[in-house]
């Protein structure tokens, strides 16, 4: 499984409420994107700093998302799809900045 995590920052001019609404629209749209096995987007609710190990300050960001793909072939199919391109157009309308992180299994 290919899994890509994203940190999302809302545009400076957009309210948190509008950003939350657009995240929901983006989540609903994800169901029509071919070869995307799963998409999740979650709003940042709190960022506790009282960690048991030294705190890493990252951000600020407003949401965390993840895309799952079953294989490299499916990922290619996703990239080539016109519905995926429309989805990204919607992304451009509410994502101010994006930090992608391609993750891999521990073993
Ligand atoms: C890549 C993506 C990260 C995310 O949250 O949504 C997708 C598509 C997009 O950026 O519009």
PDB file of N, CA and C and ligand atoms in Angstrom:
ATOM      1  N   UNK A   1       0.857  -1.202   0.000  1.00  0.00           N
ATOM      2  CA  UNK A   1       0.000   0.000   0.000  1.00  0.00           C
ATOM      3  C   UNK A   1       0.887   1.244   0.000  1.00  0.00           C
ATOM      4  N   UNK A   2       0.621   2.170  -0.916  1.00  0.00           N
ATOM      5  CA  UNK A   2       1.298   3.470  -0.910  1.00  0.00           C
ATOM      6  C   UNK A   2       0.436   4.409  -0.065  1.00  0.00           C
ATOM      7  N   UNK A   3       1.056   5.039   0.900  1.00  0.00           N
ATOM      8  CA  UNK A   3       0.313   5.978   1.758  1.00  0.00           C
ATOM      9  C   UNK A   3       1.057   7.309   1.804  1.00  0.00           C
ATOM     10  N   UNK A   4       0.337   8.376   1.499  1.00  0.00           N
ATOM     11  CA  UNK A   4       0.926   9.721   1.510  1.00  0.00           C
ATOM     12  C   UNK A   4       0.146  10.575   2.502  1.00  0.00           C
ATOM     13  N   UNK A   5       0.874  11.113   3.449  1.00  0.00           N
ATOM     14  CA  UNK A   5       0.284  11.986   4.471  1.00  0.00           C
ATOM     15  C   UNK A   5       0.518  13.433   4.044  1.00  0.00           C
ATOM     16  N   UNK A   6      -0.442  14.298   4.342  1.00  0.00           N
ATOM     17  CA  UNK A   6      -0.332  15.719   3.980  1.00  0.00           C
ATOM     18  C   UNK A   6      -0.657  16.596   5.178  1.00  0.00           C
ATOM     19  N   UNK A   7       0.113  17.634   5.362  1.00  0.00           N
ATOM     20  CA  UNK A   7      -0.266  18.708   6.283  1.00  0.00           C
ATOM     21  C   UNK A   7      -0.868  19.817   5.421  1.00  0.00           C
ATOM     22  N   UNK A   8      -2.028  20.316   5.822  1.00  0.00           N
ATOM     23  CA  UNK A   8      -2.725  21.342   5.049  1.00  0.00           C
ATOM     24  C   UNK A   8      -2.782  22.645   5.841  1.00  0.00           C
ATOM     25  N   UNK A   9      -2.489  23.732   5.163  1.00  0.00           N
ATOM     26  CA  UNK A   9      -2.601  25.059   5.762  1.00  0.00           C
ATOM     27  C   UNK A   9      -3.666  25.822   4.986  1.00  0.00           C
ATOM     28  N   UNK A  10      -4.590  26.447   5.694  1.00  0.00           N
ATOM     29  CA  UNK A  10      -5.636  27.200   4.980  1.00  0.00           C
ATOM     30  C   UNK A  10      -5.061  28.521   4.472  1.00  0.00           C
ATOM     31  N   UNK A  11      -5.642  29.066   3.416  1.00  0.00           N
ATOM     32  CA  UNK A  11      -5.187  30.375   2.931  1.00  0.00           C
ATOM     33  C   UNK A  11      -5.378  31.426   4.025  1.00  0.00           C
ATOM     34  N   UNK A  12      -4.492  32.411   4.073  1.00  0.00           N
ATOM     35  CA  UNK A  12      -4.560  33.433   5.126  1.00  0.00           C
ATOM     36  C   UNK A  12      -5.914  34.137   5.162  1.00  0.00           C
ATOM     37  N   UNK A  13      -6.534  34.288   3.982  1.00  0.00           N
ATOM     38  CA  UNK A  13      -7.798  35.035   3.904  1.00  0.00           C
ATOM     39  C   UNK A  13      -9.026  34.175   4.229  1.00  0.00           C
ATOM     40  N   UNK A  14      -8.855  32.888   4.490  1.00  0.00           N
ATOM     41  CA  UNK A  14     -10.015  31.993   4.684  1.00  0.00           C
ATOM     42  C   UNK A  14     -10.255  31.740   6.179  1.00  0.00           C
ATOM     43  N   UNK A  15     -11.525  31.788   6.584  1.00  0.00           N
ATOM     44  CA  UNK A  15     -11.861  31.532   7.990  1.00  0.00           C
ATOM     45  C   UNK A  15     -11.746  30.037   8.278  1.00  0.00           C
ATOM     46  N   UNK A  16     -11.516  29.669   9.542  1.00  0.00           N
ATOM     47  CA  UNK A  16     -11.484  28.249   9.914  1.00  0.00           C
ATOM     48  C   UNK A  16     -12.793  27.532   9.570  1.00  0.00           C
ATOM     49  N   UNK A  17     -13.923  28.246   9.688  1.00  0.00           N
ATOM     50  CA  UNK A  17     -15.224  27.620   9.410  1.00  0.00           C
ATOM     51  C   UNK A  17     -15.356  27.270   7.934  1.00  0.00           C
ATOM     52  N   UNK A  18     -14.963  28.208   7.064  1.00  0.00           N
ATOM     53  CA  UNK A  18     -15.027  27.977   5.615  1.00  0.00           C
ATOM     54  C   UNK A  18     -14.059  26.842   5.235  1.00  0.00           C
ATOM     55  N   UNK A  19     -12.872  26.843   5.837  1.00  0.00           N
ATOM     56  CA  UNK A  19     -11.896  25.787   5.563  1.00  0.00           C
ATOM     57  C   UNK A  19     -12.486  24.419   5.943  1.00  0.00           C
ATOM     58  N   UNK A  20     -13.134  24.339   7.095  1.00  0.00           N
ATOM     59  CA  UNK A  20     -13.738  23.077   7.539  1.00  0.00           C
ATOM     60  C   UNK A  20     -14.807  22.618   6.545  1.00  0.00           C
ATOM     61  N   UNK A  21     -15.620  23.551   6.073  1.00  0.00           N
ATOM     62  CA  UNK A  21     -16.658  23.221   5.076  1.00  0.00           C
ATOM     63  C   UNK A  21     -16.032  22.646   3.810  1.00  0.00           C
ATOM     64  N   UNK A  22     -14.959  23.295   3.348  1.00  0.00           N
ATOM     65  CA  UNK A  22     -14.318  22.857   2.097  1.00  0.00           C
ATOM     66  C   UNK A  22     -13.623  21.508   2.272  1.00  0.00           C
ATOM     67  N   UNK A  23     -13.108  21.252   3.474  1.00  0.00           N
ATOM     68  CA  UNK A  23     -12.519  19.927   3.743  1.00  0.00           C
ATOM     69  C   UNK A  23     -13.580  18.842   3.592  1.00  0.00           C
ATOM     70  N   UNK A  24     -14.792  19.132   4.057  1.00  0.00           N
ATOM     71  CA  UNK A  24     -15.888  18.153   3.960  1.00  0.00           C
ATOM     72  C   UNK A  24     -16.249  17.915   2.497  1.00  0.00           C
ATOM     73  N   UNK A  25     -16.326  19.017   1.705  1.00  0.00           N
ATOM     74  CA  UNK A  25     -16.601  18.889   0.261  1.00  0.00           C
ATOM     75  C   UNK A  25     -15.499  18.049  -0.393  1.00  0.00           C
ATOM     76  N   UNK A  26     -14.243  18.324  -0.017  1.00  0.00           N
ATOM     77  CA  UNK A  26     -13.112  17.603  -0.617  1.00  0.00           C
ATOM     78  C   UNK A  26     -13.188  16.109  -0.273  1.00  0.00           C
ATOM     79  N   UNK A  27     -13.556  15.815   0.964  1.00  0.00           N
ATOM     80  CA  UNK A  27     -13.712  14.418   1.387  1.00  0.00           C
ATOM     81  C   UNK A  27     -14.818  13.743   0.560  1.00  0.00           C
ATOM     82  N   UNK A  28     -15.950  14.415   0.406  1.00  0.00           N
ATOM     83  CA  UNK A  28     -17.062  13.838  -0.376  1.00  0.00           C
ATOM     84  C   UNK A  28     -16.627  13.605  -1.822  1.00  0.00           C
ATOM     85  N   UNK A  29     -15.905  14.561  -2.398  1.00  0.00           N
ATOM     86  CA  UNK A  29     -15.439  14.426  -3.790  1.00  0.00           C
ATOM     87  C   UNK A  29     -14.477  13.247  -3.948  1.00  0.00           C
ATOM     88  N   UNK A  30     -13.726  12.936  -2.901  1.00  0.00           N
ATOM     89  CA  UNK A  30     -12.691  11.877  -3.001  1.00  0.00           C
ATOM     90  C   UNK A  30     -13.302  10.532  -3.378  1.00  0.00           C
ATOM     91  N   UNK A  31     -14.576  10.331  -3.048  1.00  0.00           N
ATOM     92  CA  UNK A  31     -15.213   9.032  -3.334  1.00  0.00           C
ATOM     93  C   UNK A  31     -15.347   8.758  -4.825  1.00  0.00           C
ATOM     94  N   UNK A  32     -15.291   9.798  -5.644  1.00  0.00           N
ATOM     95  CA  UNK A  32     -15.412   9.631  -7.105  1.00  0.00           C
ATOM     96  C   UNK A  32     -14.060   9.560  -7.807  1.00  0.00           C
ATOM     97  N   UNK A  33     -12.960   9.679  -7.058  1.00  0.00           N
ATOM     98  CA  UNK A  33     -11.639   9.707  -7.701  1.00  0.00           C
ATOM     99  C   UNK A  33     -11.169   8.277  -7.974  1.00  0.00           C
ATOM    100  N   UNK A  34     -10.930   7.936  -9.262  1.00  0.00           N
ATOM    101  CA  UNK A  34     -10.544   6.566  -9.607  1.00  0.00           C
ATOM    102  C   UNK A  34      -9.189   6.187  -9.001  1.00  0.00           C
ATOM    103  N   UNK A  35      -9.089   4.941  -8.567  1.00  0.00           N
ATOM    104  CA  UNK A  35      -7.837   4.325  -8.095  1.00  0.00           C
ATOM    105  C   UNK A  35      -7.329   4.896  -6.772  1.00  0.00           C
ATOM    106  N   UNK A  36      -8.115   5.786  -6.164  1.00  0.00           N
ATOM    107  CA  UNK A  36      -7.784   6.263  -4.816  1.00  0.00           C
ATOM    108  C   UNK A  36      -8.459   5.296  -3.845  1.00  0.00           C
ATOM    109  N   UNK A  37      -7.666   4.473  -3.177  1.00  0.00           N
ATOM    110  CA  UNK A  37      -8.218   3.420  -2.317  1.00  0.00           C
ATOM    111  C   UNK A  37      -8.948   4.033  -1.127  1.00  0.00           C
ATOM    112  N   UNK A  38      -8.331   5.084  -0.559  1.00  0.00           N
ATOM    113  CA  UNK A  38      -8.943   5.727   0.607  1.00  0.00           C
ATOM    114  C   UNK A  38      -8.386   7.138   0.748  1.00  0.00           C
ATOM    115  N   UNK A  39      -9.221   8.048   1.201  1.00  0.00           N
ATOM    116  CA  UNK A  39      -8.772   9.412   1.522  1.00  0.00           C
ATOM    117  C   UNK A  39      -9.381   9.810   2.852  1.00  0.00           C
ATOM    118  N   UNK A  40      -8.571  10.381   3.697  1.00  0.00           N
ATOM    119  CA  UNK A  40      -9.074  10.920   4.956  1.00  0.00           C
ATOM    120  C   UNK A  40      -8.544  12.318   5.127  1.00  0.00           C
ATOM    121  N   UNK A  41      -9.361  13.199   5.653  1.00  0.00           N
ATOM    122  CA  UNK A  41      -8.867  14.528   6.035  1.00  0.00           C
ATOM    123  C   UNK A  41      -9.451  14.828   7.407  1.00  0.00           C
ATOM    124  N   UNK A  42      -8.596  15.259   8.321  1.00  0.00           N
ATOM    125  CA  UNK A  42      -9.009  15.535   9.694  1.00  0.00           C
ATOM    126  C   UNK A  42      -8.507  16.914  10.103  1.00  0.00           C
ATOM    127  N   UNK A  43      -9.404  17.674  10.702  1.00  0.00           N
ATOM    128  CA  UNK A  43      -9.035  19.018  11.164  1.00  0.00           C
ATOM    129  C   UNK A  43      -8.197  18.921  12.435  1.00  0.00           C
ATOM    130  N   UNK A  44      -7.261  19.837  12.602  1.00  0.00           N
ATOM    131  CA  UNK A  44      -6.504  19.899  13.856  1.00  0.00           C
ATOM    132  C   UNK A  44      -7.458  20.407  14.927  1.00  0.00           C
ATOM    133  N   UNK A  45      -7.617  19.620  15.995  1.00  0.00           N
ATOM    134  CA  UNK A  45      -8.496  20.024  17.098  1.00  0.00           C
ATOM    135  C   UNK A  45      -7.681  20.677  18.205  1.00  0.00           C
ATOM    136  N   UNK A  46      -6.555  20.072  18.564  1.00  0.00           N
ATOM    137  CA  UNK A  46      -5.680  20.578  19.627  1.00  0.00           C
ATOM    138  C   UNK A  46      -4.266  20.121  19.336  1.00  0.00           C
ATOM    139  N   UNK A  47      -3.290  20.817  19.840  1.00  0.00           N
ATOM    140  CA  UNK A  47      -1.885  20.414  19.702  1.00  0.00           C
ATOM    141  C   UNK A  47      -1.227  20.444  21.071  1.00  0.00           C
ATOM    142  N   UNK A  48      -1.432  19.381  21.874  1.00  0.00           N
ATOM    143  CA  UNK A  48      -0.859  19.369  23.233  1.00  0.00           C
ATOM    144  C   UNK A  48       0.668  19.416  23.177  1.00  0.00           C
ATOM    145  N   UNK A  49       1.264  20.212  24.058  1.00  0.00           N
ATOM    146  CA  UNK A  49       2.735  20.357  24.064  1.00  0.00           C
ATOM    147  C   UNK A  49       3.380  19.610  25.222  1.00  0.00           C
ATOM    148  N   UNK A  50       2.538  18.986  26.066  1.00  0.00           N
ATOM    149  CA  UNK A  50       3.088  18.313  27.258  1.00  0.00           C
ATOM    150  C   UNK A  50       3.473  16.867  26.927  1.00  0.00           C
ATOM    151  N   UNK A  51       4.423  16.736  25.992  1.00  0.00           N
ATOM    152  CA  UNK A  51       4.837  15.406  25.535  1.00  0.00           C
ATOM    153  C   UNK A  51       5.843  14.797  26.518  1.00  0.00           C
ATOM    154  N   UNK A  52       5.953  13.475  26.505  1.00  0.00           N
ATOM    155  CA  UNK A  52       6.863  12.747  27.414  1.00  0.00           C
ATOM    156  C   UNK A  52       8.298  12.748  26.895  1.00  0.00           C
ATOM    157  N   UNK A  53       8.496  13.253  25.687  1.00  0.00           N
ATOM    158  CA  UNK A  53       9.829  13.403  25.076  1.00  0.00           C
ATOM    159  C   UNK A  53       9.890  14.842  24.578  1.00  0.00           C
ATOM    160  N   UNK A  54      11.063  15.344  24.185  1.00  0.00           N
ATOM    161  CA  UNK A  54      11.112  16.754  23.760  1.00  0.00           C
ATOM    162  C   UNK A  54      10.085  17.075  22.672  1.00  0.00           C
ATOM    163  N   UNK A  55       9.452  18.215  22.823  1.00  0.00           N
ATOM    164  CA  UNK A  55       8.387  18.647  21.908  1.00  0.00           C
ATOM    165  C   UNK A  55       8.980  19.164  20.601  1.00  0.00           C
ATOM    166  N   UNK A  56       8.427  18.721  19.495  1.00  0.00           N
ATOM    167  CA  UNK A  56       8.847  19.213  18.173  1.00  0.00           C
ATOM    168  C   UNK A  56       7.825  20.232  17.695  1.00  0.00           C
ATOM    169  N   UNK A  57       8.242  21.451  17.497  1.00  0.00           N
ATOM    170  CA  UNK A  57       7.304  22.482  17.047  1.00  0.00           C
ATOM    171  C   UNK A  57       7.254  22.491  15.518  1.00  0.00           C
ATOM    172  N   UNK A  58       6.103  22.150  14.965  1.00  0.00           N
ATOM    173  CA  UNK A  58       5.892  22.103  13.519  1.00  0.00           C
ATOM    174  C   UNK A  58       4.651  22.932  13.228  1.00  0.00           C
ATOM    175  N   UNK A  59       4.694  23.677  12.180  1.00  0.00           N
ATOM    176  CA  UNK A  59       3.439  24.338  11.824  1.00  0.00           C
ATOM    177  C   UNK A  59       3.588  25.836  11.717  1.00  0.00           C
ATOM    178  N   UNK A  60       2.456  26.540  11.728  1.00  0.00           N
ATOM    179  CA  UNK A  60       1.101  26.076  12.013  1.00  0.00           C
ATOM    180  C   UNK A  60       0.450  25.415  10.793  1.00  0.00           C
ATOM    181  N   UNK A  61      -0.428  24.436  11.063  1.00  0.00           N
ATOM    182  CA  UNK A  61      -1.216  23.829   9.995  1.00  0.00           C
ATOM    183  C   UNK A  61      -2.619  23.561  10.527  1.00  0.00           C
ATOM    184  N   UNK A  62      -3.569  23.347   9.620  1.00  0.00           N
ATOM    185  CA  UNK A  62      -4.984  23.306   9.986  1.00  0.00           C
ATOM    186  C   UNK A  62      -5.632  21.935   9.853  1.00  0.00           C
ATOM    187  N   UNK A  63      -5.015  21.059   9.046  1.00  0.00           N
ATOM    188  CA  UNK A  63      -5.603  19.726   8.854  1.00  0.00           C
ATOM    189  C   UNK A  63      -4.494  18.748   8.477  1.00  0.00           C
ATOM    190  N   UNK A  64      -4.806  17.485   8.675  1.00  0.00           N
ATOM    191  CA  UNK A  64      -3.923  16.386   8.267  1.00  0.00           C
ATOM    192  C   UNK A  64      -4.749  15.490   7.361  1.00  0.00           C
ATOM    193  N   UNK A  65      -4.177  15.104   6.223  1.00  0.00           N
ATOM    194  CA  UNK A  65      -4.905  14.236   5.287  1.00  0.00           C
ATOM    195  C   UNK A  65      -4.025  13.046   4.944  1.00  0.00           C
ATOM    196  N   UNK A  66      -4.648  12.010   4.393  1.00  0.00           N
ATOM    197  CA  UNK A  66      -3.868  10.861   3.921  1.00  0.00           C
ATOM    198  C   UNK A  66      -4.547  10.247   2.705  1.00  0.00           C
ATOM    199  N   UNK A  67      -3.735   9.913   1.701  1.00  0.00           N
ATOM    200  CA  UNK A  67      -4.200   9.180   0.513  1.00  0.00           C
ATOM    201  C   UNK A  67      -3.578   7.784   0.525  1.00  0.00           C
ATOM    202  N   UNK A  68      -4.398   6.779   0.241  1.00  0.00           N
ATOM    203  CA  UNK A  68      -3.946   5.390   0.159  1.00  0.00           C
ATOM    204  C   UNK A  68      -4.096   4.911  -1.298  1.00  0.00           C
ATOM    205  N   UNK A  69      -3.092   4.172  -1.780  1.00  0.00           N
ATOM    206  CA  UNK A  69      -3.153   3.545  -3.116  1.00  0.00           C
ATOM    207  C   UNK A  69      -2.694   2.102  -2.996  1.00  0.00           C
ATOM    208  N   UNK A  70      -3.369   1.221  -3.736  1.00  0.00           N
ATOM    209  CA  UNK A  70      -3.050  -0.206  -3.593  1.00  0.00           C
ATOM    210  C   UNK A  70      -1.727  -0.603  -4.257  1.00  0.00           C
ATOM    211  N   UNK A  71      -1.260   0.154  -5.258  1.00  0.00           N
ATOM    212  CA  UNK A  71      -0.041  -0.224  -5.998  1.00  0.00           C
ATOM    213  C   UNK A  71       0.462   0.984  -6.785  1.00  0.00           C
ATOM    214  N   UNK A  72       1.663   0.862  -7.324  1.00  0.00           N
ATOM    215  CA  UNK A  72       2.212   1.918  -8.202  1.00  0.00           C
ATOM    216  C   UNK A  72       1.316   2.114  -9.423  1.00  0.00           C
ATOM    217  N   UNK A  73       0.779   0.996  -9.945  1.00  0.00           N
ATOM    218  CA  UNK A  73      -0.095   1.062 -11.128  1.00  0.00           C
ATOM    219  C   UNK A  73      -1.347   1.880 -10.813  1.00  0.00           C
ATOM    220  N   UNK A  74      -1.938   1.620  -9.647  1.00  0.00           N
ATOM    221  CA  UNK A  74      -3.140   2.369  -9.240  1.00  0.00           C
ATOM    222  C   UNK A  74      -2.796   3.851  -9.046  1.00  0.00           C
ATOM    223  N   UNK A  75      -1.619   4.115  -8.511  1.00  0.00           N
ATOM    224  CA  UNK A  75      -1.216   5.509  -8.302  1.00  0.00           C
ATOM    225  C   UNK A  75      -1.087   6.224  -9.645  1.00  0.00           C
ATOM    226  N   UNK A  76      -0.530   5.528 -10.644  1.00  0.00           N
ATOM    227  CA  UNK A  76      -0.419   6.104 -11.991  1.00  0.00           C
ATOM    228  C   UNK A  76      -1.790   6.376 -12.584  1.00  0.00           C
ATOM    229  N   UNK A  77      -2.689   5.400 -12.411  1.00  0.00           N
ATOM    230  CA  UNK A  77      -4.069   5.538 -12.921  1.00  0.00           C
ATOM    231  C   UNK A  77      -4.724   6.778 -12.286  1.00  0.00           C
ATOM    232  N   UNK A  78      -4.542   6.928 -11.011  1.00  0.00           N
ATOM    233  CA  UNK A  78      -5.045   8.093 -10.259  1.00  0.00           C
ATOM    234  C   UNK A  78      -4.500   9.397 -10.851  1.00  0.00           C
ATOM    235  N   UNK A  79      -3.153   9.420 -11.069  1.00  0.00           N
ATOM    236  CA  UNK A  79      -2.532  10.647 -11.576  1.00  0.00           C
ATOM    237  C   UNK A  79      -3.091  11.041 -12.937  1.00  0.00           C
ATOM    238  N   UNK A  80      -3.395  10.025 -13.760  1.00  0.00           N
ATOM    239  CA  UNK A  80      -3.832  10.295 -15.130  1.00  0.00           C
ATOM    240  C   UNK A  80      -5.321  10.624 -15.242  1.00  0.00           C
ATOM    241  N   UNK A  81      -6.094  10.403 -14.186  1.00  0.00           N
ATOM    242  CA  UNK A  81      -7.548  10.554 -14.325  1.00  0.00           C
ATOM    243  C   UNK A  81      -8.000  12.029 -14.339  1.00  0.00           C
ATOM    244  N   UNK A  82      -8.962  12.320 -15.187  1.00  0.00           N
ATOM    245  CA  UNK A  82      -9.444  13.697 -15.282  1.00  0.00           C
ATOM    246  C   UNK A  82     -10.247  14.076 -14.034  1.00  0.00           C
ATOM    247  N   UNK A  83     -10.881  13.093 -13.401  1.00  0.00           N
ATOM    248  CA  UNK A  83     -11.627  13.392 -12.159  1.00  0.00           C
ATOM    249  C   UNK A  83     -10.644  13.787 -11.054  1.00  0.00           C
ATOM    250  N   UNK A  84      -9.486  13.131 -11.036  1.00  0.00           N
ATOM    251  CA  UNK A  84      -8.431  13.510 -10.071  1.00  0.00           C
ATOM    252  C   UNK A  84      -8.008  14.959 -10.326  1.00  0.00           C
ATOM    253  N   UNK A  85      -7.920  15.325 -11.593  1.00  0.00           N
ATOM    254  CA  UNK A  85      -7.503  16.703 -11.906  1.00  0.00           C
ATOM    255  C   UNK A  85      -8.544  17.707 -11.402  1.00  0.00           C
ATOM    256  N   UNK A  86      -9.814  17.380 -11.553  1.00  0.00           N
ATOM    257  CA  UNK A  86     -10.889  18.255 -11.025  1.00  0.00           C
ATOM    258  C   UNK A  86     -10.810  18.345  -9.502  1.00  0.00           C
ATOM    259  N   UNK A  87     -10.493  17.210  -8.889  1.00  0.00           N
ATOM    260  CA  UNK A  87     -10.364  17.183  -7.424  1.00  0.00           C
ATOM    261  C   UNK A  87      -9.247  18.136  -6.977  1.00  0.00           C
ATOM    262  N   UNK A  88      -8.122  18.090  -7.694  1.00  0.00           N
ATOM    263  CA  UNK A  88      -7.004  18.984  -7.366  1.00  0.00           C
ATOM    264  C   UNK A  88      -7.398  20.446  -7.598  1.00  0.00           C
ATOM    265  N   UNK A  89      -8.225  20.717  -8.623  1.00  0.00           N
ATOM    266  CA  UNK A  89      -8.696  22.094  -8.842  1.00  0.00           C
ATOM    267  C   UNK A  89      -9.461  22.575  -7.615  1.00  0.00           C
ATOM    268  N   UNK A  90     -10.318  21.690  -7.074  1.00  0.00           N
ATOM    269  CA  UNK A  90     -11.016  22.069  -5.837  1.00  0.00           C
ATOM    270  C   UNK A  90     -10.009  22.276  -4.707  1.00  0.00           C
ATOM    271  N   UNK A  91      -9.000  21.401  -4.648  1.00  0.00           N
ATOM    272  CA  UNK A  91      -7.951  21.554  -3.631  1.00  0.00           C
ATOM    273  C   UNK A  91      -7.304  22.928  -3.690  1.00  0.00           C
ATOM    274  N   UNK A  92      -7.031  23.386  -4.913  1.00  0.00           N
ATOM    275  CA  UNK A  92      -6.384  24.701  -5.074  1.00  0.00           C
ATOM    276  C   UNK A  92      -7.241  25.835  -4.523  1.00  0.00           C
ATOM    277  N   UNK A  93      -8.569  25.614  -4.456  1.00  0.00           N
ATOM    278  CA  UNK A  93      -9.474  26.682  -4.020  1.00  0.00           C
ATOM    279  C   UNK A  93      -9.510  26.847  -2.502  1.00  0.00           C
ATOM    280  N   UNK A  94      -9.019  25.840  -1.751  1.00  0.00           N
ATOM    281  CA  UNK A  94      -9.087  25.981  -0.282  1.00  0.00           C
ATOM    282  C   UNK A  94      -7.824  25.567   0.456  1.00  0.00           C
ATOM    283  N   UNK A  95      -6.847  24.988  -0.246  1.00  0.00           N
ATOM    284  CA  UNK A  95      -5.582  24.631   0.424  1.00  0.00           C
ATOM    285  C   UNK A  95      -4.578  25.743   0.110  1.00  0.00           C
ATOM    286  N   UNK A  96      -4.155  26.437   1.157  1.00  0.00           N
ATOM    287  CA  UNK A  96      -3.199  27.523   0.969  1.00  0.00           C
ATOM    288  C   UNK A  96      -1.798  26.985   0.743  1.00  0.00           C
ATOM    289  N   UNK A  97      -1.409  26.019   1.583  1.00  0.00           N
ATOM    290  CA  UNK A  97      -0.096  25.373   1.459  1.00  0.00           C
ATOM    291  C   UNK A  97      -0.246  23.902   1.835  1.00  0.00           C
ATOM    292  N   UNK A  98       0.601  23.078   1.207  1.00  0.00           N
ATOM    293  CA  UNK A  98       0.494  21.623   1.375  1.00  0.00           C
ATOM    294  C   UNK A  98       1.877  21.034   1.603  1.00  0.00           C
ATOM    295  N   UNK A  99       1.988  20.173   2.607  1.00  0.00           N
ATOM    296  CA  UNK A  99       3.247  19.460   2.881  1.00  0.00           C
ATOM    297  C   UNK A  99       2.996  17.967   2.716  1.00  0.00           C
ATOM    298  N   UNK A 100       3.419  17.369   1.582  1.00  0.00           N
ATOM    299  CA  UNK A 100       3.238  15.930   1.394  1.00  0.00           C
ATOM    300  C   UNK A 100       4.367  15.142   2.056  1.00  0.00           C
ATOM    301  N   UNK A 101       4.023  14.017   2.641  1.00  0.00           N
ATOM    302  CA  UNK A 101       5.002  13.123   3.260  1.00  0.00           C
ATOM    303  C   UNK A 101       4.705  11.711   2.750  1.00  0.00           C
ATOM    304  N   UNK A 102       5.595  11.163   1.929  1.00  0.00           N
ATOM    305  CA  UNK A 102       5.415   9.787   1.454  1.00  0.00           C
ATOM    306  C   UNK A 102       5.958   8.870   2.539  1.00  0.00           C
ATOM    307  N   UNK A 103       5.099   8.030   3.081  1.00  0.00           N
ATOM    308  CA  UNK A 103       5.505   7.171   4.192  1.00  0.00           C
ATOM    309  C   UNK A 103       5.749   5.749   3.696  1.00  0.00           C
ATOM    310  N   UNK A 104       6.440   4.961   4.524  1.00  0.00           N
ATOM    311  CA  UNK A 104       6.636   3.547   4.177  1.00  0.00           C
ATOM    312  C   UNK A 104       6.494   2.699   5.428  1.00  0.00           C
ATOM    313  N   UNK A 105       6.262   1.407   5.221  1.00  0.00           N
ATOM    314  CA  UNK A 105       6.076   0.493   6.349  1.00  0.00           C
ATOM    315  C   UNK A 105       7.350   0.383   7.170  1.00  0.00           C
ATOM    316  N   UNK A 106       7.184   0.059   8.433  1.00  0.00           N
ATOM    317  CA  UNK A 106       8.345  -0.152   9.315  1.00  0.00           C
ATOM    318  C   UNK A 106       9.093  -1.429   8.895  1.00  0.00           C
ATOM    319  N   UNK A 107       8.358  -2.439   8.472  1.00  0.00           N
ATOM    320  CA  UNK A 107       9.024  -3.682   8.011  1.00  0.00           C
ATOM    321  C   UNK A 107       8.213  -4.318   6.913  1.00  0.00           C
TER     322      UNK A 107
HETATM  323  C1  LIG B   1      -3.014  15.487  -2.696  1.00  0.00           C
HETATM  324  C2  LIG B   1      -4.118  15.872  -1.796  1.00  0.00           C
HETATM  325  C3  LIG B   1      -4.036  16.206  -0.501  1.00  0.00           C
HETATM  326  C4  LIG B   1      -5.351  16.529  -0.062  1.00  0.00           C
HETATM  327  O1  LIG B   1      -5.709  16.827   1.084  1.00  0.00           O
HETATM  328  O2  LIG B   1      -6.215  16.429  -1.046  1.00  0.00           O
HETATM  329  C5  LIG B   1      -5.524  15.870  -2.167  1.00  0.00           C
HETATM  330  C6  LIG B   1      -5.876  16.558  -3.444  1.00  0.00           C
HETATM  331  C7  LIG B   1      -5.581  18.026  -3.475  1.00  0.00           C
HETATM  332  O3  LIG B   1      -4.506  18.481  -3.062  1.00  0.00           O
HETATM  333  O4  LIG B   1      -6.424  18.770  -3.984  1.00  0.00           O
END
